[in-house]
Short mmCIF file of C-alpha atoms and ligand atoms in Angstrom, two decimals:
data_model
loop_
_atom_site.label_atom_id
_atom_site.label_comp_id
_atom_site.label_asym_id
_atom_site.label_seq_id
_atom_site.Cartn_x
_atom_site.Cartn_y
_atom_site.Cartn_z
CA UNK O 647 95.07 89.84 108.28
CA UNK O 648 91.18 88.97 107.58
CA UNK O 649 91.49 87.17 104.19
CA UNK O 650 93.90 85.26 102.90
CA UNK O 651 93.05 85.28 98.63
CA UNK O 652 93.39 87.38 96.32
CA UNK O 653 94.10 90.73 98.11
CA UNK O 654 94.93 88.34 100.71
CA UNK O 655 98.36 86.60 99.05
CA UNK O 656 99.19 91.54 97.51
CA UNK O 657 98.97 92.15 100.69
CA UNK O 658 101.09 89.60 102.45
CA UNK O 659 103.73 89.63 99.56
CA UNK O 660 103.44 93.56 100.75
CA UNK O 661 104.28 93.18 104.25
CA UNK O 662 107.13 90.85 103.86
CA UNK O 663 108.46 93.37 100.90
CA UNK O 664 107.98 96.02 102.73
CA UNK O 665 110.76 96.49 105.23
CA UNK O 666 113.05 94.41 103.20
CA UNK O 667 113.47 96.86 100.46
CA UNK O 668 112.19 100.64 102.10
CA UNK O 669 113.94 102.01 104.76
CA UNK O 670 110.81 102.72 107.81
CA UNK O 671 111.11 103.74 111.06
CA UNK O 672 109.05 100.29 112.34
CA UNK O 673 109.62 97.10 111.20
CA UNK O 674 105.99 94.62 110.60
CA UNK O 675 105.59 91.28 112.09
CA UNK O 676 102.76 88.99 110.47
CA UNK O 677 101.84 88.21 113.28
CA UNK O 678 98.64 86.45 112.46
CA UNK O 679 96.26 85.61 109.84
CA UNK O 680 92.54 84.97 109.86
CA UNK O 681 89.89 82.82 107.64
CA UNK O 682 86.39 80.61 108.63
CA UNK O 683 88.13 77.08 107.08
CA UNK O 684 90.65 76.00 110.44
CA UNK O 685 92.80 73.51 108.07
CA UNK O 686 93.00 76.50 104.90
CA UNK O 687 93.76 79.18 107.13
CA UNK O 688 96.38 77.85 107.98
CA UNK O 689 97.61 76.49 105.34
CA UNK O 690 97.90 79.97 104.36
CA UNK O 691 99.25 81.27 107.18
CA UNK O 692 102.40 78.60 106.16
CA UNK O 693 102.70 79.46 102.23
CA UNK O 694 101.59 83.46 102.75
CA UNK O 695 104.09 83.81 105.80
CA UNK O 696 102.09 84.29 108.85
CA UNK O 697 103.05 83.37 112.30
CA UNK O 698 100.01 81.97 113.53
CA UNK O 699 96.20 80.96 111.61
CA UNK O 700 93.19 82.78 113.82
CA UNK O 701 88.80 81.73 112.65
CA UNK O 702 87.93 84.62 114.44
CA UNK O 703 88.83 87.73 113.42
CA UNK O 704 87.32 89.79 117.03
CA UNK O 705 90.64 87.06 117.79
CA UNK O 706 92.94 89.38 116.73
CA UNK O 707 91.07 92.51 117.50
CA UNK O 708 91.27 91.00 121.06
CA UNK O 709 95.01 90.33 121.09
CA UNK O 710 97.16 92.19 123.28
CA UNK O 711 100.25 91.49 120.37
CA UNK O 712 98.13 92.96 117.29
CA UNK O 713 98.39 96.52 116.10
CA UNK O 714 97.31 97.07 112.63
CA UNK O 715 94.32 95.26 110.93
CA UNK O 716 94.18 94.69 107.36
CA UNK O 717 90.84 93.97 106.49
CA UNK O 718 90.31 91.38 102.93
CA UNK O 719 87.50 90.12 103.34
CA UNK O 720 84.52 91.25 100.81
CA UNK O 721 82.55 93.81 101.79
CA UNK O 722 79.44 92.55 104.01
CA UNK O 723 82.18 92.66 106.66
CA UNK O 724 84.39 95.22 106.20
CA UNK O 725 82.00 97.60 108.40
CA UNK O 726 82.04 95.60 111.59
CA UNK O 727 85.43 94.40 111.51
CA UNK O 728 86.82 98.43 111.08
CA UNK O 729 84.63 99.99 114.07
CA UNK O 730 85.50 96.61 116.15
CA UNK O 731 89.29 96.44 115.77
CA UNK O 732 89.29 100.82 115.63
CA UNK O 733 87.42 100.59 118.64
CA UNK O 734 90.17 98.04 120.74
CA UNK O 735 92.72 100.88 119.84
CA UNK O 736 94.13 99.37 116.51
CA UNK O 737 95.25 100.55 113.01
CA UNK O 738 93.85 99.41 110.35
CA UNK O 739 94.07 99.63 106.75
CA UNK O 740 90.41 98.13 104.80
CA UNK O 741 90.89 96.72 100.93
CA UNK O 742 88.03 98.85 98.56
CA UNK O 743 85.79 99.42 98.34
CA UNK O 744 85.62 101.15 102.13
CA UNK O 745 81.65 99.19 102.08
CA UNK O 746 78.65 98.26 100.36
CA UNK O 747 76.91 101.07 101.40
CA UNK O 748 76.83 104.86 102.05
CA UNK O 749 76.45 103.93 105.44
CA UNK O 750 78.50 102.02 105.99
CA UNK O 751 80.38 103.86 105.49
CA UNK O 752 79.62 106.75 107.06
CA UNK O 753 79.52 104.56 109.97
CA UNK O 754 82.60 103.40 108.91
CA UNK O 755 84.36 107.77 108.60
CA UNK O 756 82.88 108.86 112.45
CA UNK O 757 84.38 105.36 114.01
CA UNK O 758 87.49 106.88 112.24
CA UNK O 759 87.64 110.18 113.31
CA UNK O 760 86.63 109.18 117.15
CA UNK O 761 90.09 106.36 116.31
CA UNK O 762 91.95 109.18 115.25
CA UNK O 763 91.78 111.28 118.93
CA UNK O 764 93.15 109.13 120.34
CA UNK O 765 95.96 108.43 116.98
CA UNK O 766 94.41 105.48 115.93
CA UNK O 767 95.27 105.19 112.24
CA UNK O 768 92.64 104.15 109.14
CA UNK O 769 93.53 104.05 105.17
CA UNK O 770 91.18 102.18 102.11
CA UNK O 771 93.28 99.99 99.71
CA UNK O 772 93.04 102.47 96.85
CA UNK O 773 96.73 101.04 95.84
CA UNK O 774 95.95 102.17 91.96
CA UNK O 775 97.90 105.21 93.06
CA UNK O 776 100.46 103.98 94.39
CA UNK O 777 101.85 103.25 90.92
CA UNK O 778 104.70 105.25 90.25
CA UNK O 779 103.03 106.14 86.41
CA UNK O 780 99.78 107.58 89.05
CA UNK O 781 101.36 109.45 91.41
CA UNK O 782 103.93 111.46 89.25
CA UNK O 783 100.57 112.02 86.76
CA UNK O 784 98.93 113.40 90.39
CA UNK O 785 102.62 116.16 90.72
CA UNK O 786 102.35 116.74 86.69
CA UNK O 787 99.10 118.50 87.42
CA UNK O 788 99.22 119.38 90.25
CA UNK O 789 102.52 121.22 89.24
CA UNK O 790 100.41 122.52 86.88
CA UNK O 791 102.21 121.35 83.31
CA UNK O 792 98.21 120.00 82.26
CA UNK O 793 97.12 123.50 83.28
CA UNK O 794 93.31 123.20 84.08
CA UNK O 795 92.02 120.10 83.64
CA UNK O 796 88.46 120.32 81.11
CA UNK O 797 88.18 116.06 80.13
CA UNK O 798 88.82 113.69 82.62
CA UNK O 799 88.24 109.73 80.87
CA UNK O 800 88.51 107.64 82.59
CA UNK O 801 88.10 102.63 82.21
CA UNK O 802 88.60 99.61 83.64
CA UNK O 803 87.55 96.78 81.50
CA UNK O 804 87.81 93.06 82.68
CA UNK O 805 85.42 89.75 81.11
CA UNK O 806 86.11 87.61 83.09
CA UNK O 807 81.99 87.16 83.37
CA UNK O 808 81.28 86.92 80.03
CA UNK O 809 80.87 82.81 79.14
CA UNK O 810 77.34 82.93 81.35
CA UNK O 811 78.64 79.55 82.86
CA UNK O 812 80.75 81.34 84.87
CA UNK O 813 79.14 80.08 88.50
CA UNK O 814 77.70 83.71 90.60
CA UNK O 815 80.48 83.84 92.87
CA UNK O 816 80.12 86.68 96.45
CA UNK O 817 81.42 89.20 93.21
CA UNK O 818 77.72 88.99 92.06
CA UNK O 819 76.13 89.38 95.18
CA UNK O 820 75.06 92.54 96.29
CA UNK O 821 74.58 91.26 99.50
CA UNK O 822 77.35 90.58 99.79
CA UNK O 823 80.08 93.04 97.03
CA UNK O 824 77.36 96.03 97.91
CA UNK O 825 77.60 96.29 93.70
CA UNK O 826 79.09 94.69 90.63
CA UNK O 827 81.74 96.06 88.24
CA UNK O 828 80.28 99.30 89.97
CA UNK O 829 82.56 98.86 92.78
CA UNK O 830 84.68 96.51 92.06
CA UNK O 831 86.68 98.25 88.89
CA UNK O 832 84.67 101.65 88.41
CA UNK O 833 85.46 102.08 92.44
CA UNK O 834 89.62 102.27 91.78
CA UNK O 835 88.48 105.50 89.05
CA UNK O 836 86.66 107.08 90.99
CA UNK O 837 89.67 107.76 93.40
CA UNK O 838 91.93 107.64 91.16
CA UNK O 839 90.54 110.54 88.41
CA UNK O 840 89.61 111.89 92.29
CA UNK O 841 93.27 112.13 93.05
CA UNK O 842 95.30 112.81 89.91
CA UNK O 843 92.53 116.08 89.32
CA UNK O 844 92.20 116.93 92.55
CA UNK O 845 89.16 117.42 92.08
CA UNK O 846 86.10 115.38 93.52
CA UNK O 847 83.11 113.91 90.80
CA UNK O 848 79.72 116.38 92.10
CA UNK O 849 77.03 114.57 89.97
CA UNK O 850 76.48 112.15 88.15
CA UNK O 851 73.81 110.63 84.57
CA UNK O 852 74.84 106.98 84.70
CA UNK O 853 72.90 103.90 82.99
CA UNK O 854 73.96 100.19 84.46
CA UNK O 855 72.44 96.88 82.79
CA UNK O 856 73.38 93.49 84.00
CA UNK O 857 73.47 91.73 81.07
CA UNK O 858 72.76 87.68 82.04
CA UNK O 859 70.48 87.82 84.84
CA UNK O 860 70.92 83.68 85.86
CA UNK O 861 74.18 82.66 86.68
CA UNK O 862 74.66 78.27 88.41
CA UNK O 863 75.92 78.70 91.88
CA UNK O 864 79.12 78.22 92.67
CA UNK O 865 80.30 74.30 93.48
CA UNK O 866 83.45 75.44 93.78
CA UNK O 867 84.82 78.92 94.34
CA UNK O 868 87.62 80.35 95.33
CA UNK O 869 87.81 84.20 94.40
CA UNK O 870 87.61 85.05 89.99
CA UNK O 871 87.98 81.22 89.17
CA UNK O 872 84.92 79.29 90.11
CA UNK O 873 82.97 76.38 88.91
CA UNK O 874 79.15 76.14 88.66
CA UNK O 875 76.93 72.54 89.93
CA UNK O 876 73.00 72.38 88.27
CA UNK O 877 70.97 74.98 90.41
CA UNK O 878 71.06 78.01 88.88
CA UNK O 879 69.99 81.93 91.27
CA UNK O 880 69.68 85.72 90.48
CA UNK O 881 72.63 88.21 89.66
CA UNK O 882 72.10 91.35 91.81
CA UNK O 883 74.61 92.64 90.58
CA UNK O 884 75.52 95.80 87.60
CA UNK O 885 77.59 93.69 84.70
CA UNK O 886 78.09 97.40 83.60
CA UNK O 887 78.25 100.76 84.75
CA UNK O 888 78.18 103.99 82.75
CA UNK O 889 78.21 107.72 83.56
CA UNK O 890 79.21 111.21 82.96
CA UNK O 891 80.29 113.23 85.41
CA UNK O 892 81.08 116.55 86.60
CA UNK O 893 84.15 117.90 89.17
CA UNK O 894 84.37 120.07 90.71
CA UNK O 895 87.44 122.16 89.73
CA UNK O 896 85.01 123.04 86.57
CA UNK O 897 86.71 119.12 84.50
CA UNK O 898 83.98 117.07 82.83
CA UNK O 899 84.44 112.90 82.43
CA UNK O 900 82.96 109.74 81.71
CA UNK O 901 83.78 106.17 83.46
CA UNK O 902 83.07 102.75 82.22
CA UNK O 903 83.25 99.58 84.22
CA UNK O 904 82.35 97.07 82.43
CA UNK O 905 83.32 92.63 83.47
CA UNK O 906 81.83 93.01 79.43
CA UNK O 907 84.15 93.77 77.95
CA UNK O 908 85.70 90.60 75.81
CA UNK O 909 89.42 90.63 75.25
CA UNK O 910 89.77 93.29 78.51
CA UNK O 911 92.55 90.98 81.31
CA UNK O 912 92.30 93.84 83.32
CA UNK O 913 92.29 97.38 81.37
CA UNK O 914 91.79 100.60 83.69
CA UNK O 915 93.33 103.96 81.41
CA UNK O 916 92.28 107.30 82.03
CA UNK O 917 93.15 110.23 79.82
CA UNK O 918 93.05 113.80 81.10
CA UNK O 919 93.23 117.15 78.64
CA UNK O 920 94.02 120.51 80.00
CA UNK O 921 94.13 123.55 78.00
CA UNK O 922 98.82 122.94 78.77
CA UNK O 923 98.47 119.37 77.68
CA UNK O 924 97.08 115.97 77.94
CA UNK O 925 98.52 112.75 80.14
CA UNK O 926 97.60 108.62 79.21
CA UNK O 927 97.69 106.34 82.26
CA UNK O 928 97.32 102.00 81.37
CA UNK O 929 97.44 99.79 83.54
CA UNK O 930 98.78 97.08 81.24
CA UNK O 931 101.96 99.57 79.97
CA UNK O 932 102.18 100.61 83.98
CA UNK O 933 105.76 101.44 83.29
CA UNK O 934 104.91 104.43 81.05
CA UNK O 935 102.92 107.51 80.92
CA UNK O 936 102.14 109.73 77.98
CA UNK O 937 102.11 113.08 77.95
CA UNK O 938 101.83 115.68 75.16
CA UNK O 939 102.80 118.98 76.42
CA UNK O 940 101.54 122.09 73.99
CA UNK O 941 103.91 124.71 75.39
CA UNK O 942 107.19 123.90 72.67
CA UNK O 943 107.84 124.61 69.77
CA UNK O 944 104.66 123.77 67.81
CA UNK O 945 106.62 120.87 64.87
CA UNK O 946 107.98 119.16 67.77
CA UNK O 947 104.63 118.85 69.81
CA UNK O 948 103.62 115.49 69.47
CA UNK O 949 102.61 112.65 72.89
CA UNK O 950 106.55 111.73 74.73
CA UNK O 951 106.19 107.70 75.95
CA UNK O 952 107.58 109.08 79.50
CA UNK O 953 109.60 105.40 81.13
CA UNK O 954 108.42 105.72 85.15
CA UNK O 955 111.81 103.88 85.68
CA UNK O 956 114.02 107.08 87.17
CA UNK O 957 115.38 107.35 90.60
CA UNK O 958 112.90 110.85 90.61
CA UNK O 959 110.00 109.07 90.37
CA UNK O 960 107.56 108.42 93.49
CA UNK O 961 109.29 105.22 95.26
CA UNK O 962 111.04 104.00 92.15
CA UNK O 963 114.49 104.97 94.52
CA UNK O 964 113.93 101.52 96.43
CA UNK O 965 114.51 99.60 93.80
CA UNK O 966 116.09 98.33 91.00
CA UNK O 967 118.50 100.87 87.47
CA UNK O 968 116.60 102.96 85.32
CA UNK O 969 114.41 100.86 82.28
CA UNK O 970 113.35 98.05 85.47
CA UNK O 971 110.39 98.22 85.14
CA UNK O 972 108.32 97.43 87.95
CA UNK O 973 104.40 95.50 88.23
CA UNK O 974 101.19 95.07 90.28
CA UNK O 975 102.57 93.78 92.93
CA UNK O 976 104.38 96.92 93.87
CA UNK O 977 101.94 99.36 94.20
CA UNK O 978 100.47 97.43 97.08
CA UNK O 979 104.35 97.72 99.02
CA UNK O 980 103.84 101.13 98.20
CA UNK O 981 100.80 101.28 100.24
CA UNK O 982 102.61 99.28 103.73
CA UNK O 983 105.00 102.28 103.13
CA UNK O 984 102.90 104.87 102.66
CA UNK O 985 100.94 102.99 105.36
CA UNK O 986 104.00 101.72 108.24
CA UNK O 987 105.39 104.92 107.85
CA UNK O 988 101.97 108.02 108.73
CA UNK O 989 101.56 104.87 112.09
CA UNK O 990 105.37 106.56 112.71
CA UNK O 991 105.18 110.12 111.74
CA UNK O 992 102.18 109.52 113.98
CA UNK O 993 99.86 111.24 110.25
CA UNK O 994 97.15 110.99 109.03
CA UNK O 995 97.57 108.12 106.02
CA UNK O 996 95.77 108.42 102.26
CA UNK O 997 93.07 107.95 101.08
CA UNK O 998 91.90 108.14 104.76
CA UNK O 999 87.82 106.66 105.23
CA UNK O 1000 86.58 109.31 104.42
CA UNK O 1001 88.35 110.05 101.25
CA UNK O 1002 87.23 106.38 100.72
CA UNK O 1003 83.30 107.63 101.96
CA UNK O 1004 83.06 110.18 98.95
CA UNK O 1005 83.70 107.35 96.72
CA UNK O 1006 81.43 105.66 97.82
CA UNK O 1007 78.90 108.28 97.43
CA UNK O 1008 79.47 108.94 93.82
CA UNK O 1009 79.04 104.81 93.61
CA UNK O 1010 75.82 105.03 95.36
CA UNK O 1011 75.00 107.84 93.42
CA UNK O 1012 75.44 106.23 90.52
CA UNK O 1013 72.76 103.43 91.26
CA UNK O 1014 69.82 106.02 91.83
CA UNK O 1015 70.91 108.36 88.89
CA UNK O 1016 70.32 104.39 87.23
CA UNK O 1017 67.92 103.97 88.60
CA UNK O 1018 65.60 107.12 87.57
CA UNK O 1019 66.23 106.73 83.73
CA UNK O 1020 70.12 108.62 84.34
CA UNK O 1021 68.94 111.56 85.34
CA UNK O 1022 71.00 113.13 86.54
CA UNK O 1023 72.07 112.65 90.09
CA UNK O 1024 74.27 115.63 93.20
CA UNK O 1025 76.09 112.68 94.55
N1 LIG B 914 93.19 96.42 95.45
C1 LIG B 914 92.09 96.17 94.38
O1 LIG B 914 93.18 96.18 93.56
C2 LIG B 914 92.11 94.76 94.82
C3 LIG B 914 91.83 93.07 93.85
C4 LIG B 914 90.48 92.41 93.97
C5 LIG B 914 89.93 93.31 95.67
N2 LIG B 914 89.98 93.84 96.11
C6 LIG B 914 89.04 94.43 96.85
O2 LIG B 914 89.18 93.37 98.27
C7 LIG B 914 88.40 93.21 98.70
C8 LIG B 914 88.49 91.04 98.89
O3 LIG B 914 88.51 91.03 97.54
P1 LIG B 914 89.19 89.47 97.25
O4 LIG B 914 89.69 89.32 96.22
O5 LIG B 914 90.58 89.48 98.24
O6 LIG B 914 88.13 87.77 97.23
P2 LIG B 914 88.59 86.50 97.65
O7 LIG B 914 87.28 86.16 97.24
O8 LIG B 914 89.95 86.15 96.97
O9 LIG B 914 89.03 86.84 98.49
C9 LIG B 914 87.91 86.52 100.49
C10 LIG B 914 88.20 86.27 101.15
O10 LIG B 914 87.99 86.99 102.76
C11 LIG B 914 87.38 84.72 103.46
N3 LIG B 914 86.50 86.07 104.44
C12 LIG B 914 84.91 86.03 103.98
N4 LIG B 914 84.47 86.48 105.11
C13 LIG B 914 85.60 86.08 105.21
C14 LIG B 914 84.79 86.44 107.51
N5 LIG B 914 83.82 87.57 107.97
N6 LIG B 914 85.84 85.85 107.79
C15 LIG B 914 87.13 85.91 108.00
N7 LIG B 914 87.19 85.92 105.96
C16 LIG B 914 86.15 86.05 105.54
C17 LIG B 914 87.22 84.46 102.43
O11 LIG B 914 87.53 83.04 103.05
C18 LIG B 914 88.83 84.99 101.71
O12 LIG B 914 89.67 84.34 102.22
C19 LIG B 914 87.42 93.76 98.38
O13 LIG B 914 87.09 94.42 99.51
C20 LIG B 914 87.62 93.44 97.27
O14 LIG B 914 86.71 94.47 96.41
C21 LIG B 914 91.04 95.18 95.55
#
């Protein structure tokens, strides 16, 4: 695994758990973790359960005892690490967004396709697909329970940079992060809605905004929490991105991604309205799904709260009895389960790099539309 902070910790937890919860044909061994600072990465290895610590990811790629490279770094290093790992015959799981640009993402897809011919697998980490309620929502849509999807309404709202004194961490720098709220959280709702509807975004009209244009340079930085010094620098990404979109199956959609939604901590909410029914998923209540079945008797109609903790629901049977809910971290364990099973059975895991490339093209269309005064822009 490369990178050991936020996603590194979440992935480590998942790798440690996956074989204890799920029966799988292969066992995950936490062989080596990479970071740039020797003493920090050693401490991380010990804390997170990795056998050894290295300071150059190339060492992982060159190691004979490593079969999988798990990329948990900012977007500026995804492309180089993934392509080198695939060329060395390592299966790759790469955090989202796949890359910082469409060009990088395209070259990653080419590398993945070439490696696939030799049985080498690759996957992008859009973990919210693996929240049981989201997986179940996809099943409801695919089974026709919502009918023809007409509306998709998606928001992903956070508030961690409302304070203008919050420093210029890597997520606020285009060369490190690619984009701001758009690629960080907007990417999740694009992937999630494309996944549950089975439809691709084909065109957008967008606007993006950067409310705070100068911020203190970080004096001490660690992911989402950091403190600033006296000097300032320019914010080079969006603070918020809003867009309307058309989907390939005829649905129309609205998307909003913001880090300035005061009071909203990790507010991901998706509503679908179809010809036969509607459904709502809200990450703050991730064990639940609201479902409106418009085909029942009129007098009984209303939104039903489904508690997605039954053994019949995706992934749930391996965990606890009905009603004993799961949380954020479990989506990562499910991600590793599906990845390990795909590797073991010689199948391609999803979302593939090509799926993640489609998301990247949507992000790119949003930026181009915004730059053109919100003009309609095909993906
Ligand atoms: N799936 C999700 O829900 C989710 C959530 C947060 C972040 N992410 C994604 O995960 C990735 C990492 O984000 P994060 O929040 O974990 O960031 P973070 O800042 O918490 O951690 C980044 C880690 O990468 C390391 N790193 C950076 N460059 C490196 C290099 N060249 N070699 C080795 N290590 C390097 C840093 O030292 C740190 O350990 C990003 O692509 C981000 O978009 C996904």
